[in-house]
Amino acid sequence: MDSSDTASEMVAALTTTTIESIAADATTGPTATSLFTAATATATSLAHTATALATAIANSSATSIRPAPILNYARTVQWSSLEASYIFMAITVLMTFATIRNLIYSAKSKHTKMIYMYLLFWCIFRVAAFAVRAYILTDDRGQDFTLYKWASIISSVGFMPLAEVLAFCTLEGTALAYGFTNKTRSRFDLFVKALFATFGTTVTAFAIDFTCNKPFGSNPKDYPIDIVLREIGFNGLLLITIYTLFGSIRNMVAVVPHAKIPAIFVSRFRIMMIVVCFQSILMLIKLVYTTYRNWNPFQLRDEGIWYILSIAPEYVFVLFYLNHGFLKVYDDIERFTLDSDEDHVKSKDTEDVQDAARVA
């Protein structure tokens, strides 16, 4: 028996008792009829009050035991396109196979092999990100906060290998155009790796700390430490990308006056620098959009805008490396230089032998 039934029965019993008592008293007096009528009206009013009270108690009880709705985190942040997740995941898988093929069969120099390794890391990050994204967009799996956190973190840091590709292609172009020695080139490589270690670590630390340790839906601007980590990381990557843009242009201009690259490779080298310049612009579009969203987290949240301004530039970027044609110029220049050095050594040895024979 619930609370509403109990309340109704109690009030009904009280009403009946009241009516009987008043009626018994009323039969002894001359005003019995009027008293009985008043008693009946009072009892009716009490019955209506009891019914309203019982209904209110029942509604309150039902409301208190109703389960709270479970938040779908993916839908809340406007992740909606399951089909797009599967499409980009499939495209990335194909790009992964092409990258592995180029790494194994096409790359000849240390530089081009390193570039394909960075691209392979990007492929792994993006396959994982879109696989998890597709999974949590299926049915109600977006209610799993752990899966949402991992998808968000991987999506946030997965682009960084492309920035490294830009930096190393530009630096290698500078080394070739200006004729850096191996020692100087190694120093620049270490310097760039140190920068990426710093900026990559701060971006990753921001993504993990803000996603895992702050309440869902928080504004990063409310947490000074996260702001410092984010600004160091993203601004550092932004500055490196600006350097690759102007550095690639400088390399195109400097290749002829310095004459460090054989003339037969100058045109191909310039084409490679044009590719790097265009890729720098693509990366700047992504980073500017990301920076704007960092400072304005409740604007431009539509998933379609994210695909156009953040994801599409990455995939256009990688398209240039699905074939080894552009990067092959680095291999050919290195091979030509090594062959020239070997020929020079052989020629020097021959001259020494001839000089020794003349002396004899």
JSON list of N, CA, C and O in Angstrom, two decimals, residues 110-142:
[
{"chain": "A", "resi": 110, "resn": "LYS", "atom": "N", "xyz": [68.90, 9.07, -44.77]},
{"chain": "A", "resi": 110, "resn": "LYS", "atom": "CA", "xyz": [68.45, 9.14, -43.38]},
{"chain": "A", "resi": 110, "resn": "LYS", "atom": "C", "xyz": [67.33, 10.16, -43.23]},
{"chain": "A", "resi": 110, "resn": "LYS", "atom": "O", "xyz": [66.36, 9.94, -42.48]},
{"chain": "A", "resi": 111, "resn": "HIS", "atom": "N", "xyz": [67.44, 11.26, -43.97]},
{"chain": "A", "resi": 111, "resn": "HIS", "atom": "CA", "xyz": [66.44, 12.33, -43.87]},
{"chain": "A", "resi": 111, "resn": "HIS", "atom": "C", "xyz": [65.07, 11.85, -44.32]},
{"chain": "A", "resi": 111, "resn": "HIS", "atom": "O", "xyz": [64.07, 12.03, -43.60]},
{"chain": "A", "resi": 112, "resn": "THR", "atom": "N", "xyz": [64.97, 11.26, -45.49]},
{"chain": "A", "resi": 112, "resn": "THR", "atom": "CA", "xyz": [63.65, 10.84, -45.99]},
{"chain": "A", "resi": 112, "resn": "THR", "atom": "C", "xyz": [63.06, 9.70, -45.15]},
{"chain": "A", "resi": 112, "resn": "THR", "atom": "O", "xyz": [61.85, 9.63, -44.95]},
{"chain": "A", "resi": 113, "resn": "LYS", "atom": "N", "xyz": [63.91, 8.83, -44.64]},
{"chain": "A", "resi": 113, "resn": "LYS", "atom": "CA", "xyz": [63.41, 7.78, -43.75]},
{"chain": "A", "resi": 113, "resn": "LYS", "atom": "C", "xyz": [62.82, 8.38, -42.48]},
{"chain": "A", "resi": 113, "resn": "LYS", "atom": "O", "xyz": [61.78, 7.92, -41.98]},
{"chain": "A", "resi": 114, "resn": "MET", "atom": "N", "xyz": [63.47, 9.41, -41.95]},
{"chain": "A", "resi": 114, "resn": "MET", "atom": "CA", "xyz": [62.95, 10.07, -40.75]},
{"chain": "A", "resi": 114, "resn": "MET", "atom": "C", "xyz": [61.61, 10.75, -41.04]},
{"chain": "A", "resi": 114, "resn": "MET", "atom": "O", "xyz": [60.69, 10.71, -40.20]},
{"chain": "A", "resi": 115, "resn": "ILE", "atom": "N", "xyz": [61.49, 11.36, -42.21]},
{"chain": "A", "resi": 115, "resn": "ILE", "atom": "CA", "xyz": [60.23, 12.00, -42.58]},
{"chain": "A", "resi": 115, "resn": "ILE", "atom": "C", "xyz": [59.09, 10.99, -42.62]},
{"chain": "A", "resi": 115, "resn": "ILE", "atom": "O", "xyz": [57.99, 11.22, -42.08]},
{"chain": "A", "resi": 116, "resn": "TYR", "atom": "N", "xyz": [59.32, 9.85, -43.21]},
{"chain": "A", "resi": 116, "resn": "TYR", "atom": "CA", "xyz": [58.28, 8.82, -43.27]},
{"chain": "A", "resi": 116, "resn": "TYR", "atom": "C", "xyz": [57.96, 8.24, -41.89]},
{"chain": "A", "resi": 116, "resn": "TYR", "atom": "O", "xyz": [56.82, 7.82, -41.64]},
{"chain": "A", "resi": 117, "resn": "MET", "atom": "N", "xyz": [58.93, 8.22, -41.01]},
{"chain": "A", "resi": 117, "resn": "MET", "atom": "CA", "xyz": [58.66, 7.77, -39.64]},
{"chain": "A", "resi": 117, "resn": "MET", "atom": "C", "xyz": [57.70, 8.75, -38.94]},
{"chain": "A", "resi": 117, "resn": "MET", "atom": "O", "xyz": [56.75, 8.33, -38.27]},
{"chain": "A", "resi": 118, "resn": "TYR", "atom": "N", "xyz": [57.95, 10.05, -39.11]},
{"chain": "A", "resi": 118, "resn": "TYR", "atom": "CA", "xyz": [57.04, 11.04, -38.53]},
{"chain": "A", "resi": 118, "resn": "TYR", "atom": "C", "xyz": [55.64, 10.91, -39.12]},
{"chain": "A", "resi": 118, "resn": "TYR", "atom": "O", "xyz": [54.63, 11.00, -38.40]},
{"chain": "A", "resi": 119, "resn": "LEU", "atom": "N", "xyz": [55.57, 10.71, -40.43]},
{"chain": "A", "resi": 119, "resn": "LEU", "atom": "CA", "xyz": [54.26, 10.55, -41.08]},
{"chain": "A", "resi": 119, "resn": "LEU", "atom": "C", "xyz": [53.56, 9.29, -40.58]},
{"chain": "A", "resi": 119, "resn": "LEU", "atom": "O", "xyz": [52.32, 9.27, -40.44]},
{"chain": "A", "resi": 120, "resn": "LEU", "atom": "N", "xyz": [54.31, 8.25, -40.31]},
{"chain": "A", "resi": 120, "resn": "LEU", "atom": "CA", "xyz": [53.72, 7.02, -39.79]},
{"chain": "A", "resi": 120, "resn": "LEU", "atom": "C", "xyz": [53.13, 7.24, -38.40]},
{"chain": "A", "resi": 120, "resn": "LEU", "atom": "O", "xyz": [52.05, 6.72, -38.08]},
{"chain": "A", "resi": 121, "resn": "PHE", "atom": "N", "xyz": [53.83, 8.02, -37.58]},
{"chain": "A", "resi": 121, "resn": "PHE", "atom": "CA", "xyz": [53.28, 8.35, -36.26]},
{"chain": "A", "resi": 121, "resn": "PHE", "atom": "C", "xyz": [51.96, 9.11, -36.41]},
{"chain": "A", "resi": 121, "resn": "PHE", "atom": "O", "xyz": [51.00, 8.87, -35.67]},
{"chain": "A", "resi": 122, "resn": "TRP", "atom": "N", "xyz": [51.93, 10.05, -37.35]},
{"chain": "A", "resi": 122, "resn": "TRP", "atom": "CA", "xyz": [50.68, 10.80, -37.58]},
{"chain": "A", "resi": 122, "resn": "TRP", "atom": "C", "xyz": [49.56, 9.84, -37.99]},
{"chain": "A", "resi": 122, "resn": "TRP", "atom": "O", "xyz": [48.42, 9.96, -37.49]},
{"chain": "A", "resi": 123, "resn": "CYS", "atom": "N", "xyz": [49.85, 8.90, -38.87]},
{"chain": "A", "resi": 123, "resn": "CYS", "atom": "CA", "xyz": [48.83, 7.93, -39.31]},
{"chain": "A", "resi": 123, "resn": "CYS", "atom": "C", "xyz": [48.29, 7.13, -38.13]},
{"chain": "A", "resi": 123, "resn": "CYS", "atom": "O", "xyz": [47.07, 6.92, -38.01]},
{"chain": "A", "resi": 124, "resn": "ILE", "atom": "N", "xyz": [49.19, 6.69, -37.26]},
{"chain": "A", "resi": 124, "resn": "ILE", "atom": "CA", "xyz": [48.75, 5.89, -36.11]},
{"chain": "A", "resi": 124, "resn": "ILE", "atom": "C", "xyz": [47.85, 6.71, -35.19]},
{"chain": "A", "resi": 124, "resn": "ILE", "atom": "O", "xyz": [46.79, 6.24, -34.74]},
{"chain": "A", "resi": 125, "resn": "PHE", "atom": "N", "xyz": [48.23, 7.96, -34.92]},
{"chain": "A", "resi": 125, "resn": "PHE", "atom": "CA", "xyz": [47.41, 8.83, -34.08]},
{"chain": "A", "resi": 125, "resn": "PHE", "atom": "C", "xyz": [46.02, 9.04, -34.69]},
{"chain": "A", "resi": 125, "resn": "PHE", "atom": "O", "xyz": [45.01, 8.97, -33.98]},
{"chain": "A", "resi": 126, "resn": "ARG", "atom": "N", "xyz": [45.99, 9.30, -35.99]},
{"chain": "A", "resi": 126, "resn": "ARG", "atom": "CA", "xyz": [44.70, 9.60, -36.61]},
{"chain": "A", "resi": 126, "resn": "ARG", "atom": "C", "xyz": [43.81, 8.37, -36.75]},
{"chain": "A", "resi": 126, "resn": "ARG", "atom": "O", "xyz": [42.59, 8.46, -36.57]},
{"chain": "A", "resi": 127, "resn": "VAL", "atom": "N", "xyz": [44.37, 7.23, -37.05]},
{"chain": "A", "resi": 127, "resn": "VAL", "atom": "CA", "xyz": [43.57, 6.00, -37.09]},
{"chain": "A", "resi": 127, "resn": "VAL", "atom": "C", "xyz": [42.95, 5.73, -35.72]},
{"chain": "A", "resi": 127, "resn": "VAL", "atom": "O", "xyz": [41.76, 5.42, -35.60]},
{"chain": "A", "resi": 128, "resn": "ALA", "atom": "N", "xyz": [43.76, 5.84, -34.67]},
{"chain": "A", "resi": 128, "resn": "ALA", "atom": "CA", "xyz": [43.27, 5.61, -33.32]},
{"chain": "A", "resi": 128, "resn": "ALA", "atom": "C", "xyz": [42.18, 6.62, -32.95]},
{"chain": "A", "resi": 128, "resn": "ALA", "atom": "O", "xyz": [41.14, 6.25, -32.38]},
{"chain": "A", "resi": 129, "resn": "ALA", "atom": "N", "xyz": [42.42, 7.89, -33.28]},
{"chain": "A", "resi": 129, "resn": "ALA", "atom": "CA", "xyz": [41.46, 8.94, -32.91]},
{"chain": "A", "resi": 129, "resn": "ALA", "atom": "C", "xyz": [40.11, 8.72, -33.58]},
{"chain": "A", "resi": 129, "resn": "ALA", "atom": "O", "xyz": [39.06, 8.79, -32.93]},
{"chain": "A", "resi": 130, "resn": "PHE", "atom": "N", "xyz": [40.11, 8.44, -34.88]},
{"chain": "A", "resi": 130, "resn": "PHE", "atom": "CA", "xyz": [38.84, 8.27, -35.58]},
{"chain": "A", "resi": 130, "resn": "PHE", "atom": "C", "xyz": [38.18, 6.94, -35.26]},
{"chain": "A", "resi": 130, "resn": "PHE", "atom": "O", "xyz": [36.95, 6.82, -35.30]},
{"chain": "A", "resi": 131, "resn": "ALA", "atom": "N", "xyz": [38.96, 5.93, -34.92]},
{"chain": "A", "resi": 131, "resn": "ALA", "atom": "CA", "xyz": [38.37, 4.65, -34.51]},
{"chain": "A", "resi": 131, "resn": "ALA", "atom": "C", "xyz": [37.61, 4.81, -33.20]},
{"chain": "A", "resi": 131, "resn": "ALA", "atom": "O", "xyz": [36.46, 4.36, -33.07]},
{"chain": "A", "resi": 132, "resn": "VAL", "atom": "N", "xyz": [38.24, 5.48, -32.22]},
{"chain": "A", "resi": 132, "resn": "VAL", "atom": "CA", "xyz": [37.57, 5.70, -30.95]},
{"chain": "A", "resi": 132, "resn": "VAL", "atom": "C", "xyz": [36.38, 6.64, -31.13]},
{"chain": "A", "resi": 132, "resn": "VAL", "atom": "O", "xyz": [35.31, 6.44, -30.52]},
{"chain": "A", "resi": 133, "resn": "ARG", "atom": "N", "xyz": [36.55, 7.64, -31.96]},
{"chain": "A", "resi": 133, "resn": "ARG", "atom": "CA", "xyz": [35.46, 8.60, -32.22]},
{"chain": "A", "resi": 133, "resn": "ARG", "atom": "C", "xyz": [34.25, 7.89, -32.83]},
{"chain": "A", "resi": 133, "resn": "ARG", "atom": "O", "xyz": [33.11, 8.12, -32.42]},
{"chain": "A", "resi": 134, "resn": "ALA", "atom": "N", "xyz": [34.50, 7.01, -33.81]},
{"chain": "A", "resi": 134, "resn": "ALA", "atom": "CA", "xyz": [33.40, 6.27, -34.42]},
{"chain": "A", "resi": 134, "resn": "ALA", "atom": "C", "xyz": [32.73, 5.34, -33.41]},
{"chain": "A", "resi": 134, "resn": "ALA", "atom": "O", "xyz": [31.50, 5.19, -33.40]},
{"chain": "A", "resi": 135, "resn": "TYR", "atom": "N", "xyz": [33.54, 4.75, -32.55]},
{"chain": "A", "resi": 135, "resn": "TYR", "atom": "CA", "xyz": [33.00, 3.81, -31.56]},
{"chain": "A", "resi": 135, "resn": "TYR", "atom": "C", "xyz": [32.05, 4.52, -30.59]},
{"chain": "A", "resi": 135, "resn": "TYR", "atom": "O", "xyz": [30.95, 4.03, -30.31]},
{"chain": "A", "resi": 136, "resn": "ILE", "atom": "N", "xyz": [32.46, 5.68, -30.07]},
{"chain": "A", "resi": 136, "resn": "ILE", "atom": "CA", "xyz": [31.62, 6.34, -29.07]},
{"chain": "A", "resi": 136, "resn": "ILE", "atom": "C", "xyz": [30.42, 7.05, -29.69]},
{"chain": "A", "resi": 136, "resn": "ILE", "atom": "O", "xyz": [29.50, 7.43, -28.97]},
{"chain": "A", "resi": 137, "resn": "LEU", "atom": "N", "xyz": [30.45, 7.26, -31.01]},
{"chain": "A", "resi": 137, "resn": "LEU", "atom": "CA", "xyz": [29.28, 7.83, -31.68]},
{"chain": "A", "resi": 137, "resn": "LEU", "atom": "C", "xyz": [28.24, 6.77, -32.04]},
{"chain": "A", "resi": 137, "resn": "LEU", "atom": "O", "xyz": [27.16, 7.09, -32.52]},
{"chain": "A", "resi": 138, "resn": "THR", "atom": "N", "xyz": [28.57, 5.51, -31.81]},
{"chain": "A", "resi": 138, "resn": "THR", "atom": "CA", "xyz": [27.64, 4.42, -32.07]},
{"chain": "A", "resi": 138, "resn": "THR", "atom": "C", "xyz": [26.77, 4.19, -30.84]},
{"chain": "A", "resi": 138, "resn": "THR", "atom": "O", "xyz": [27.27, 4.04, -29.73]},
{"chain": "A", "resi": 139, "resn": "ASP", "atom": "N", "xyz": [25.45, 4.19, -31.05]},
{"chain": "A", "resi": 139, "resn": "ASP", "atom": "CA", "xyz": [24.48, 4.00, -29.96]},
{"chain": "A", "resi": 139, "resn": "ASP", "atom": "C", "xyz": [24.69, 5.04, -28.87]},
{"chain": "A", "resi": 139, "resn": "ASP", "atom": "O", "xyz": [24.82, 6.21, -29.17]},
{"chain": "A", "resi": 140, "resn": "ASP", "atom": "N", "xyz": [24.76, 4.59, -27.61]},
{"chain": "A", "resi": 140, "resn": "ASP", "atom": "CA", "xyz": [24.92, 5.52, -26.48]},
{"chain": "A", "resi": 140, "resn": "ASP", "atom": "C", "xyz": [26.29, 5.40, -25.84]},
{"chain": "A", "resi": 140, "resn": "ASP", "atom": "O", "xyz": [26.48, 5.67, -24.65]},
{"chain": "A", "resi": 141, "resn": "ARG", "atom": "N", "xyz": [27.30, 4.99, -26.62]},
{"chain": "A", "resi": 141, "resn": "ARG", "atom": "CA", "xyz": [28.63, 4.82, -26.04]},
{"chain": "A", "resi": 141, "resn": "ARG", "atom": "C", "xyz": [29.30, 6.14, -25.71]},
{"chain": "A", "resi": 141, "resn": "ARG", "atom": "O", "xyz": [30.32, 6.16, -25.04]},
{"chain": "A", "resi": 142, "resn": "GLY", "atom": "N", "xyz": [28.73, 7.23, -26.19]},
{"chain": "A", "resi": 142, "resn": "GLY", "atom": "CA", "xyz": [29.27, 8.54, -25.84]},
{"chain": "A", "resi": 142, "resn": "GLY", "atom": "C", "xyz": [29.08, 8.87, -24.38]},
{"chain": "A", "resi": 142, "resn": "GLY", "atom": "O", "xyz": [29.61, 9.87, -23.89]}
]
